[in-house]
Short mmCIF file of C-alpha atoms in Angstrom, two decimals:
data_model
loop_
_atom_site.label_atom_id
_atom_site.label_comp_id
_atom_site.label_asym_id
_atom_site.label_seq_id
_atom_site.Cartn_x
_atom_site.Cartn_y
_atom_site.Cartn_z
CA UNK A 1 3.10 -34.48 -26.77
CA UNK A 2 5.23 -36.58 -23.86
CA UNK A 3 1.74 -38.68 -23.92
CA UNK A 4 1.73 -38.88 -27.80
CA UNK A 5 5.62 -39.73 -28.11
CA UNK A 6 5.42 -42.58 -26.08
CA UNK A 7 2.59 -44.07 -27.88
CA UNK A 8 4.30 -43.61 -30.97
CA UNK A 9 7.71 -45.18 -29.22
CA UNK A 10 5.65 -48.18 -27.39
CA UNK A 11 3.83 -49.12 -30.56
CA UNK A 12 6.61 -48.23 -33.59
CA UNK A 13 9.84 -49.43 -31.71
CA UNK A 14 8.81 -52.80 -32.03
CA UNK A 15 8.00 -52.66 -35.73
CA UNK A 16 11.56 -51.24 -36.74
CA UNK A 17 12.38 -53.03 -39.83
CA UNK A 18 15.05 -52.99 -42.56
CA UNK A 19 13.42 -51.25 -45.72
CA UNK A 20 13.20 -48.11 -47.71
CA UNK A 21 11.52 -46.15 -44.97
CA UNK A 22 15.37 -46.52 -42.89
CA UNK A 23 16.83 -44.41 -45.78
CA UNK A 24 16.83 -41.49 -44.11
CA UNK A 25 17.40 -42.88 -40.47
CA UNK A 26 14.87 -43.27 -37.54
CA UNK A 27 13.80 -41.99 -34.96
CA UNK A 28 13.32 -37.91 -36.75
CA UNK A 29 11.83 -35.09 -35.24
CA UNK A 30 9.66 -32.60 -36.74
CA UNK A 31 8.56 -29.05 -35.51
CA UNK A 32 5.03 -28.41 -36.22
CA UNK A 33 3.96 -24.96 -35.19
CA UNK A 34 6.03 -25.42 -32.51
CA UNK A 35 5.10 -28.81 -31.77
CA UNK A 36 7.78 -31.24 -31.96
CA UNK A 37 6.75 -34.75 -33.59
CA UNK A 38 8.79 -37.66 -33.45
CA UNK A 39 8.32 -40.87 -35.57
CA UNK A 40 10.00 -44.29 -34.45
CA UNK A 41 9.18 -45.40 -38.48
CA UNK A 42 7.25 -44.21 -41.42
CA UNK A 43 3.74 -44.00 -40.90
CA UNK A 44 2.08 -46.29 -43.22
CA UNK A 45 -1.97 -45.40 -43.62
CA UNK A 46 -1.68 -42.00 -43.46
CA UNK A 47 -4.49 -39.15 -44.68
CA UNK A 48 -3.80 -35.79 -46.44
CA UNK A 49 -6.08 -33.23 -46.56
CA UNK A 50 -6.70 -31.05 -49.63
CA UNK A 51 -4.90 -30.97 -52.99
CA UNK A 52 -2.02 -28.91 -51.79
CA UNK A 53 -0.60 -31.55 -49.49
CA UNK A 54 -2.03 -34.96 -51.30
CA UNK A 55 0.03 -33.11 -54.28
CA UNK A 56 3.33 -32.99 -51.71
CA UNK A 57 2.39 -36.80 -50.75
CA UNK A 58 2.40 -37.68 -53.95
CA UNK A 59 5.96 -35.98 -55.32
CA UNK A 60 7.44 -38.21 -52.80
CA UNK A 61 5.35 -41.17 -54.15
CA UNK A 62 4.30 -41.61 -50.78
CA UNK A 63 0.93 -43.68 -52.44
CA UNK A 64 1.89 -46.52 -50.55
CA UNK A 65 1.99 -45.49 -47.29
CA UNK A 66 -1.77 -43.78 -47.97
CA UNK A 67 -4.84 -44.78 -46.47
CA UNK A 68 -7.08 -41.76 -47.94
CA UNK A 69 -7.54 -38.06 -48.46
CA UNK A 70 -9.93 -35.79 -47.62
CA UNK A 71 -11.20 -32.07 -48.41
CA UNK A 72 -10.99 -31.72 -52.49
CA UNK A 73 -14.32 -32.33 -54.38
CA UNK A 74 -16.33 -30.71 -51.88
CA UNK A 75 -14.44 -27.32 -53.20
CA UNK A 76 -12.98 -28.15 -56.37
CA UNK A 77 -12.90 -30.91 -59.29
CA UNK A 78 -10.14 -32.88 -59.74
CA UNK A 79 -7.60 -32.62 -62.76
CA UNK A 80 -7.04 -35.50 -64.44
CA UNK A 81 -3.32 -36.09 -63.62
CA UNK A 82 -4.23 -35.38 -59.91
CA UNK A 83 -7.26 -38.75 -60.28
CA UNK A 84 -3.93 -40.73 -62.01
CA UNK A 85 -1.93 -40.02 -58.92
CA UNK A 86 -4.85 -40.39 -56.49
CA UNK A 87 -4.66 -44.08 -58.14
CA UNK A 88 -7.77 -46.28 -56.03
CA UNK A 89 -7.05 -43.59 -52.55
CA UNK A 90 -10.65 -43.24 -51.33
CA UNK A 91 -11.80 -39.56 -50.41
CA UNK A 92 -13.40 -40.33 -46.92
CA UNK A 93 -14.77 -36.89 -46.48
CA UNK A 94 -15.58 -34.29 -49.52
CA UNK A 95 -14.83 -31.22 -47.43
CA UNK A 96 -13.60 -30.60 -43.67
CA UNK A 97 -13.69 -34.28 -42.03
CA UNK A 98 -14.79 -35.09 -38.89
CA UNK A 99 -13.03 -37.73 -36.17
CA UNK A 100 -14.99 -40.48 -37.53
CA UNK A 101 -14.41 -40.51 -41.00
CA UNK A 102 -10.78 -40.61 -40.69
CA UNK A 103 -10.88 -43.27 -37.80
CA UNK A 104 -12.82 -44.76 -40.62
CA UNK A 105 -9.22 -46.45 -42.17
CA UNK A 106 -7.40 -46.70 -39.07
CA UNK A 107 -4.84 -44.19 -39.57
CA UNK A 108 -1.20 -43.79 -38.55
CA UNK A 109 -0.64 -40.26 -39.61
CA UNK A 110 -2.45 -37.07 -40.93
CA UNK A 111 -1.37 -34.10 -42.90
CA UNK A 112 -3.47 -30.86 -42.51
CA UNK A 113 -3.45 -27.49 -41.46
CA UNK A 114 -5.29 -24.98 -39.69
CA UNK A 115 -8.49 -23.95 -41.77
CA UNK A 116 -7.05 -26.82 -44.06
CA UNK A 117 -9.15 -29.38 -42.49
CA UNK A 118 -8.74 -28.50 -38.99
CA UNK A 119 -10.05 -25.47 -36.82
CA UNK A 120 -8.90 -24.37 -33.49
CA UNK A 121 -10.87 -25.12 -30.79
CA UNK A 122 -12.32 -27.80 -33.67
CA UNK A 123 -13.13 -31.36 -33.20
CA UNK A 124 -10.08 -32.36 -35.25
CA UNK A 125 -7.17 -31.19 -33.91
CA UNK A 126 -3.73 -32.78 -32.84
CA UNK A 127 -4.88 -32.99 -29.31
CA UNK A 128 -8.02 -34.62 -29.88
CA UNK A 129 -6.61 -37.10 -33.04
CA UNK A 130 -3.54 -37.88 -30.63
CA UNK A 131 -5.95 -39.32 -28.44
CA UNK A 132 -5.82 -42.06 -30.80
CA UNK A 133 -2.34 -42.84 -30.88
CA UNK A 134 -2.11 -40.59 -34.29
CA UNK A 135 0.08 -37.66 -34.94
CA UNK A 136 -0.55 -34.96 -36.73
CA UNK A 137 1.52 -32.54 -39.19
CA UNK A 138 0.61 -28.87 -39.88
CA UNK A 139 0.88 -27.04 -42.63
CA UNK A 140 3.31 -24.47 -42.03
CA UNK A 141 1.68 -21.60 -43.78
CA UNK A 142 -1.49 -22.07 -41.14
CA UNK A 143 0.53 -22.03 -38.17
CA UNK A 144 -0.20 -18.24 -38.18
CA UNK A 145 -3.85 -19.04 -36.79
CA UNK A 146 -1.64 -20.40 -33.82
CA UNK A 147 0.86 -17.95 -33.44
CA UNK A 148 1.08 -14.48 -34.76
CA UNK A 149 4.84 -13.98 -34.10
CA UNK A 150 5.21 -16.51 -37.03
CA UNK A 151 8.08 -15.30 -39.76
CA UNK A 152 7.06 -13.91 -43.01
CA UNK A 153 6.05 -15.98 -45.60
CA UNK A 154 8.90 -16.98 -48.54
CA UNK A 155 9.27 -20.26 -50.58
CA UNK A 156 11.02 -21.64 -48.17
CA UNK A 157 7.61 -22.19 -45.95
CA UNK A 158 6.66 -24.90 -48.80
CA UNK A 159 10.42 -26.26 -49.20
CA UNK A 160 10.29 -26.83 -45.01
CA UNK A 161 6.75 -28.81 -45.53
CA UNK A 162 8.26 -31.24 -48.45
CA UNK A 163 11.61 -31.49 -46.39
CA UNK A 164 9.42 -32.19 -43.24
CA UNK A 165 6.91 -35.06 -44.98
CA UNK A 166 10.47 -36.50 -46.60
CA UNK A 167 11.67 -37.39 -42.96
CA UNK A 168 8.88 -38.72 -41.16
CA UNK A 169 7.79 -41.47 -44.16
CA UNK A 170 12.36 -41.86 -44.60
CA UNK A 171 12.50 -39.97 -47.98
CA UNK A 172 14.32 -37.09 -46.94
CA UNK A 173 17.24 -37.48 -49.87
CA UNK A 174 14.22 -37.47 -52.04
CA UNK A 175 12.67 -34.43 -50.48
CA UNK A 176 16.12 -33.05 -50.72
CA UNK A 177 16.82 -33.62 -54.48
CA UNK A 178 13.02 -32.47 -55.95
CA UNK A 179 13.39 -29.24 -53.18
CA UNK A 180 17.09 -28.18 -54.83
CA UNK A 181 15.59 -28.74 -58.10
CA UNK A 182 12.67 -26.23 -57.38
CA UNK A 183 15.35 -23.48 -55.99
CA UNK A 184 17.23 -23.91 -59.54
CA UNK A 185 14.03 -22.85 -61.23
CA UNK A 186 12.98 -20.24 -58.97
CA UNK A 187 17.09 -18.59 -59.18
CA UNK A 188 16.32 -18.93 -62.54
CA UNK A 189 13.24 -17.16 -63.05
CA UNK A 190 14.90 -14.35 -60.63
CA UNK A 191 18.01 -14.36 -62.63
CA UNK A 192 15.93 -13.70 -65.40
CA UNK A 193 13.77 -10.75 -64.46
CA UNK A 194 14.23 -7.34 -65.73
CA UNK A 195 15.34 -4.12 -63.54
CA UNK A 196 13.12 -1.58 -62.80
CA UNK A 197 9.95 -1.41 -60.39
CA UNK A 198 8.56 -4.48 -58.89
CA UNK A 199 4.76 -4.80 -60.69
CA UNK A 200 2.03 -4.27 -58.39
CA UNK A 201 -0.22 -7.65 -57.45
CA UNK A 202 -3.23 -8.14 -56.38
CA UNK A 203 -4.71 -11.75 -55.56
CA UNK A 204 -8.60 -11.75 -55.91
CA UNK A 205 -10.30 -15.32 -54.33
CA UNK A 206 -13.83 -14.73 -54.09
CA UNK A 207 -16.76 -12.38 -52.47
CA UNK A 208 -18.04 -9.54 -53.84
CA UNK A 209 -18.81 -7.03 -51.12
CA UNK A 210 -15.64 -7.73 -49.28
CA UNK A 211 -12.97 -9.76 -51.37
CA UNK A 212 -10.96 -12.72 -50.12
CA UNK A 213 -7.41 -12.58 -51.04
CA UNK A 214 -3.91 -13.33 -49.74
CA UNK A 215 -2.14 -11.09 -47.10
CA UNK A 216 1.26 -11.18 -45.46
CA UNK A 217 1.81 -14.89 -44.04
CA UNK A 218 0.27 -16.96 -47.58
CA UNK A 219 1.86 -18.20 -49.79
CA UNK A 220 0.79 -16.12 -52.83
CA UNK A 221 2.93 -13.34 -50.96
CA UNK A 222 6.10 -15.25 -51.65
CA UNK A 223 5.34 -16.62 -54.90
CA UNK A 224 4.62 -13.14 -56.69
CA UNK A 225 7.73 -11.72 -54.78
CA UNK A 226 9.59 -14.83 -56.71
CA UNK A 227 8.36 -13.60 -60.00
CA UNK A 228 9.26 -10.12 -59.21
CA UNK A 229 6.00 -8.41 -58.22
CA UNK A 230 4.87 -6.96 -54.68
CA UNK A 231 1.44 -8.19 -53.73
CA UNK A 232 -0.52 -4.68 -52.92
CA UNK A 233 -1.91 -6.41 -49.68
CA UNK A 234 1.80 -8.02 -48.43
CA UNK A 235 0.78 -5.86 -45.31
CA UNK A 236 -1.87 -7.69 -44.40
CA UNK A 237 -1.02 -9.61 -40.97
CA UNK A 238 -2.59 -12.69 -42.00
CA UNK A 239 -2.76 -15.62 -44.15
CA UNK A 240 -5.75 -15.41 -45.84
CA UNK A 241 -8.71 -12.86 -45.58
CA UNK A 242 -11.00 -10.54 -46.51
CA UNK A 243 -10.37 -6.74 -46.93
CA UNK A 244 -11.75 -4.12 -48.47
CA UNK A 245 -12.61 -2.97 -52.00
CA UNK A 246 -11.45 0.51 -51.48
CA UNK A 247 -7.86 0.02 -49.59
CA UNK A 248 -7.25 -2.64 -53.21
CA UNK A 249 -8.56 0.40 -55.62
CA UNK A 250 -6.43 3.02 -54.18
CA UNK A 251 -3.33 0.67 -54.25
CA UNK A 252 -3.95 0.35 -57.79
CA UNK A 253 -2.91 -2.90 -58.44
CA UNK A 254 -1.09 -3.20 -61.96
CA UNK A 255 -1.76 -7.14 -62.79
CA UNK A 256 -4.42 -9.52 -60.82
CA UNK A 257 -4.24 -12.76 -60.14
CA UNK A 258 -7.89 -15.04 -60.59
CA UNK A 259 -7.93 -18.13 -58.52
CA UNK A 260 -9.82 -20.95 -60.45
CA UNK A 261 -11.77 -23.57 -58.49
CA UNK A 262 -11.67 -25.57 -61.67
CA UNK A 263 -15.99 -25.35 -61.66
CA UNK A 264 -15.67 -23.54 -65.17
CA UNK A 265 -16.87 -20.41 -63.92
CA UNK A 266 -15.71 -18.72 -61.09
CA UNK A 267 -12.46 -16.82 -62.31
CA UNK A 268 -14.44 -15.67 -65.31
CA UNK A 269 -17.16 -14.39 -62.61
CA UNK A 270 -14.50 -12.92 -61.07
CA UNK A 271 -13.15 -10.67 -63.71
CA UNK A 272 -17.00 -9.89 -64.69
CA UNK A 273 -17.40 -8.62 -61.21
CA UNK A 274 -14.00 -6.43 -61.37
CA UNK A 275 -14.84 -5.00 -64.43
CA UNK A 276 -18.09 -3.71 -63.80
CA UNK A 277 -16.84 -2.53 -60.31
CA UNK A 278 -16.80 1.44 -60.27
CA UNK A 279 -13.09 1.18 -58.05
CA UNK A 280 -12.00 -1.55 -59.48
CA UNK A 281 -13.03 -1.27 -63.07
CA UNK A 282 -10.53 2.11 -63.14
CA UNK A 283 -7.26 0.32 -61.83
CA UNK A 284 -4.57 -0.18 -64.54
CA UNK A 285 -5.08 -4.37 -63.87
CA UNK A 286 -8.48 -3.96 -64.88
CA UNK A 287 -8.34 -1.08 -67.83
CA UNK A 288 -5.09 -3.21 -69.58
CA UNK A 289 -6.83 -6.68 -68.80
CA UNK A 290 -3.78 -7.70 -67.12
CA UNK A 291 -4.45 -11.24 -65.44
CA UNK A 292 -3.46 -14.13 -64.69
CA UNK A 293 -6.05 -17.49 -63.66
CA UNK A 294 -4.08 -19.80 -61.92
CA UNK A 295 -5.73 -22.81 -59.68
CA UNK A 296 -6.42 -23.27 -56.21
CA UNK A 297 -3.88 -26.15 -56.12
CA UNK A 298 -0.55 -23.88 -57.63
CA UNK A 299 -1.55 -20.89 -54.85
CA UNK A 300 -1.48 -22.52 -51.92
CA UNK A 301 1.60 -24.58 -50.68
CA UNK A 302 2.78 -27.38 -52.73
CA UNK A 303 4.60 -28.00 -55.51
CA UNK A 304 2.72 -26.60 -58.33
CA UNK A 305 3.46 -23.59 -57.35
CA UNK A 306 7.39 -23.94 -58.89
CA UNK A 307 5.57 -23.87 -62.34
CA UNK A 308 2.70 -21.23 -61.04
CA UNK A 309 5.97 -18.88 -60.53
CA UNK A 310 7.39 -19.13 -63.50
CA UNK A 311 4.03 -18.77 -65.58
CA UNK A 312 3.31 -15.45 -63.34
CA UNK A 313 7.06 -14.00 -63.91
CA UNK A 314 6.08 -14.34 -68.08
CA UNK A 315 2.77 -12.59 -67.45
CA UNK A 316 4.25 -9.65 -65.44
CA UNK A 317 6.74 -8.54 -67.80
CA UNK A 318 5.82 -5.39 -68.86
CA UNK A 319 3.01 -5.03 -66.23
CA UNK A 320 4.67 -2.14 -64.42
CA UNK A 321 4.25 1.45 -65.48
#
């Protein structure tokens, strides 16, 4: 990182210039799962990986100071609003990119996470991309695949990633004001939940012999706890994984929650599958048809999931019991 600071120091000192990006003040630090980053300026061709963080990017109209994005249609279609934001951005690689394809647009900066667009051990890494004079930002929630003494998951994980991007591109009053806006929502969903027991959750992703869903340390965790459920697999010590069909039946989870990968199928495949499941078709989720599809982008971290909470806390009242 001493390597990594001073080519960041050598080559942004010089560039210092008066402009929005000196709103916030330069130099900032960062911690990135444990890492700390420091930026001399805003970077200013920087890459985001997946819809999660190109949607934090773009809250902070940070379009400007893009040079692409990778990781989205490869899993997922676009929305319409997301293409709008996107504006001419190319996508330089359709799933996990390699080296090349981001050296592709000489970049300054990149925004991923661990098994969001980087894998440890992987070719794309901060060690190998800081090899090229470019730093990299993690994704808090991932930082578990790093290091397993990581705190729980809560909403502030997401707040700490919009904070984070705010100060190294000089938009931290920005990422200030949107991130007290989103806690006055959430206190206000909490303020308005009922008494009475917390609705059990279950978060079904994908696979049918052993389903993929969200444990302890992702952000679905915190979210549901925000609307006033418990997620059945909250002791889970992971992030995201598979587990098994018969642990979820016996916790007999009172409302599920469908990811949709926006391909017009796949969360109504997934309730198909759970209801002709001999556990699963027996829970009270399944028997009441108590679920909720919400997409990809609003259950991992990023700002759709403000709105994600508040559409789950109206669908869980009068889940429990």
């Amino acid at each position: 990182m001493k390597k990594l600071h001073a080519l960041l120091s050598a080559g942004f000192l010089s560039c210092l210039a008066a402009g929005p990006a000196l709103a916030s003040g330069f130099p900032v630090s960062v911690e990135s799962c444990g890492r700390t980053v420091t930026f001399d300026r805003a970077p200013t061709r920087a890459i985001s990986h997946d819809l999660n963080m190109s949607e934090m990017m773009f809250a902070l109209g940070l379009q400007d100071h893009m040079a692409g994005l990778t990781g989205i249609t490869g899993w997922y279609k676009m929305t319409e609003s997301f293409k709008a934001a996107m504006g001419t951005l190319p996508e330089l690689a359709p799933k996990t990119p390699n080296v090349e394809a981001l050296l592709s647009v000489n970049p300054d900066f990149f925004f991923a996470g661990w098994n969001y667009g980087m894998k440890p051990g992987g070719p794309v890494t901060p060690d190998t991309l800081g090899t090229f004079g470019i730093p990299v930002y993690e994704l808090t929630e991932s930082c578990i695949h790093l290091d397993k003494n990581r705190p729980r998951v809560s909403m502030d994980t997401m707040y700490t990633d919009v904070l984070n991007i705010g100060k190294i591109f000089g938009r931290g009053e920005q990422a200030q004001a949107l991130v007290d806006g989103w806690r006055e929502r959430i206190d206000a969903v909490k303020a308005a939940r009922v008494g009475g027991l917390a609705p059990r959750v279950f978060l079904y992703d994908s696979g049918e012999e052993k389903p993929f869903t969200a444990g302890k340390f992702a952000m679905p965790t915190a979210m549901i706890e925000a609307a006033g459920g418990r997620n059945v697999m909250d002791d889970v010590e992971t992030s995201w994984g598979r587990v098994n069909w018969e642990t979820v039946a016996d916790r007999n989870p009172e409302f599920i929650i469908l990811v949709d990968y926006q391909n017009e199928t796949h969360w109504q495949d997934l309730w198909s599958f759970l209801e002709g499941h001999p556990a699963m078709s027996v829970t009270d989720a399944v028997k009441n048809k108590r679920y909720l599809r919400l997409k990809y982008a609003e259950i991992t971290p990023g700002p759709a999931n403000i709105e994600a909470v508040e559409k789950l806390a109206a669908a869980l009242k009068g889940a429990s019991g």
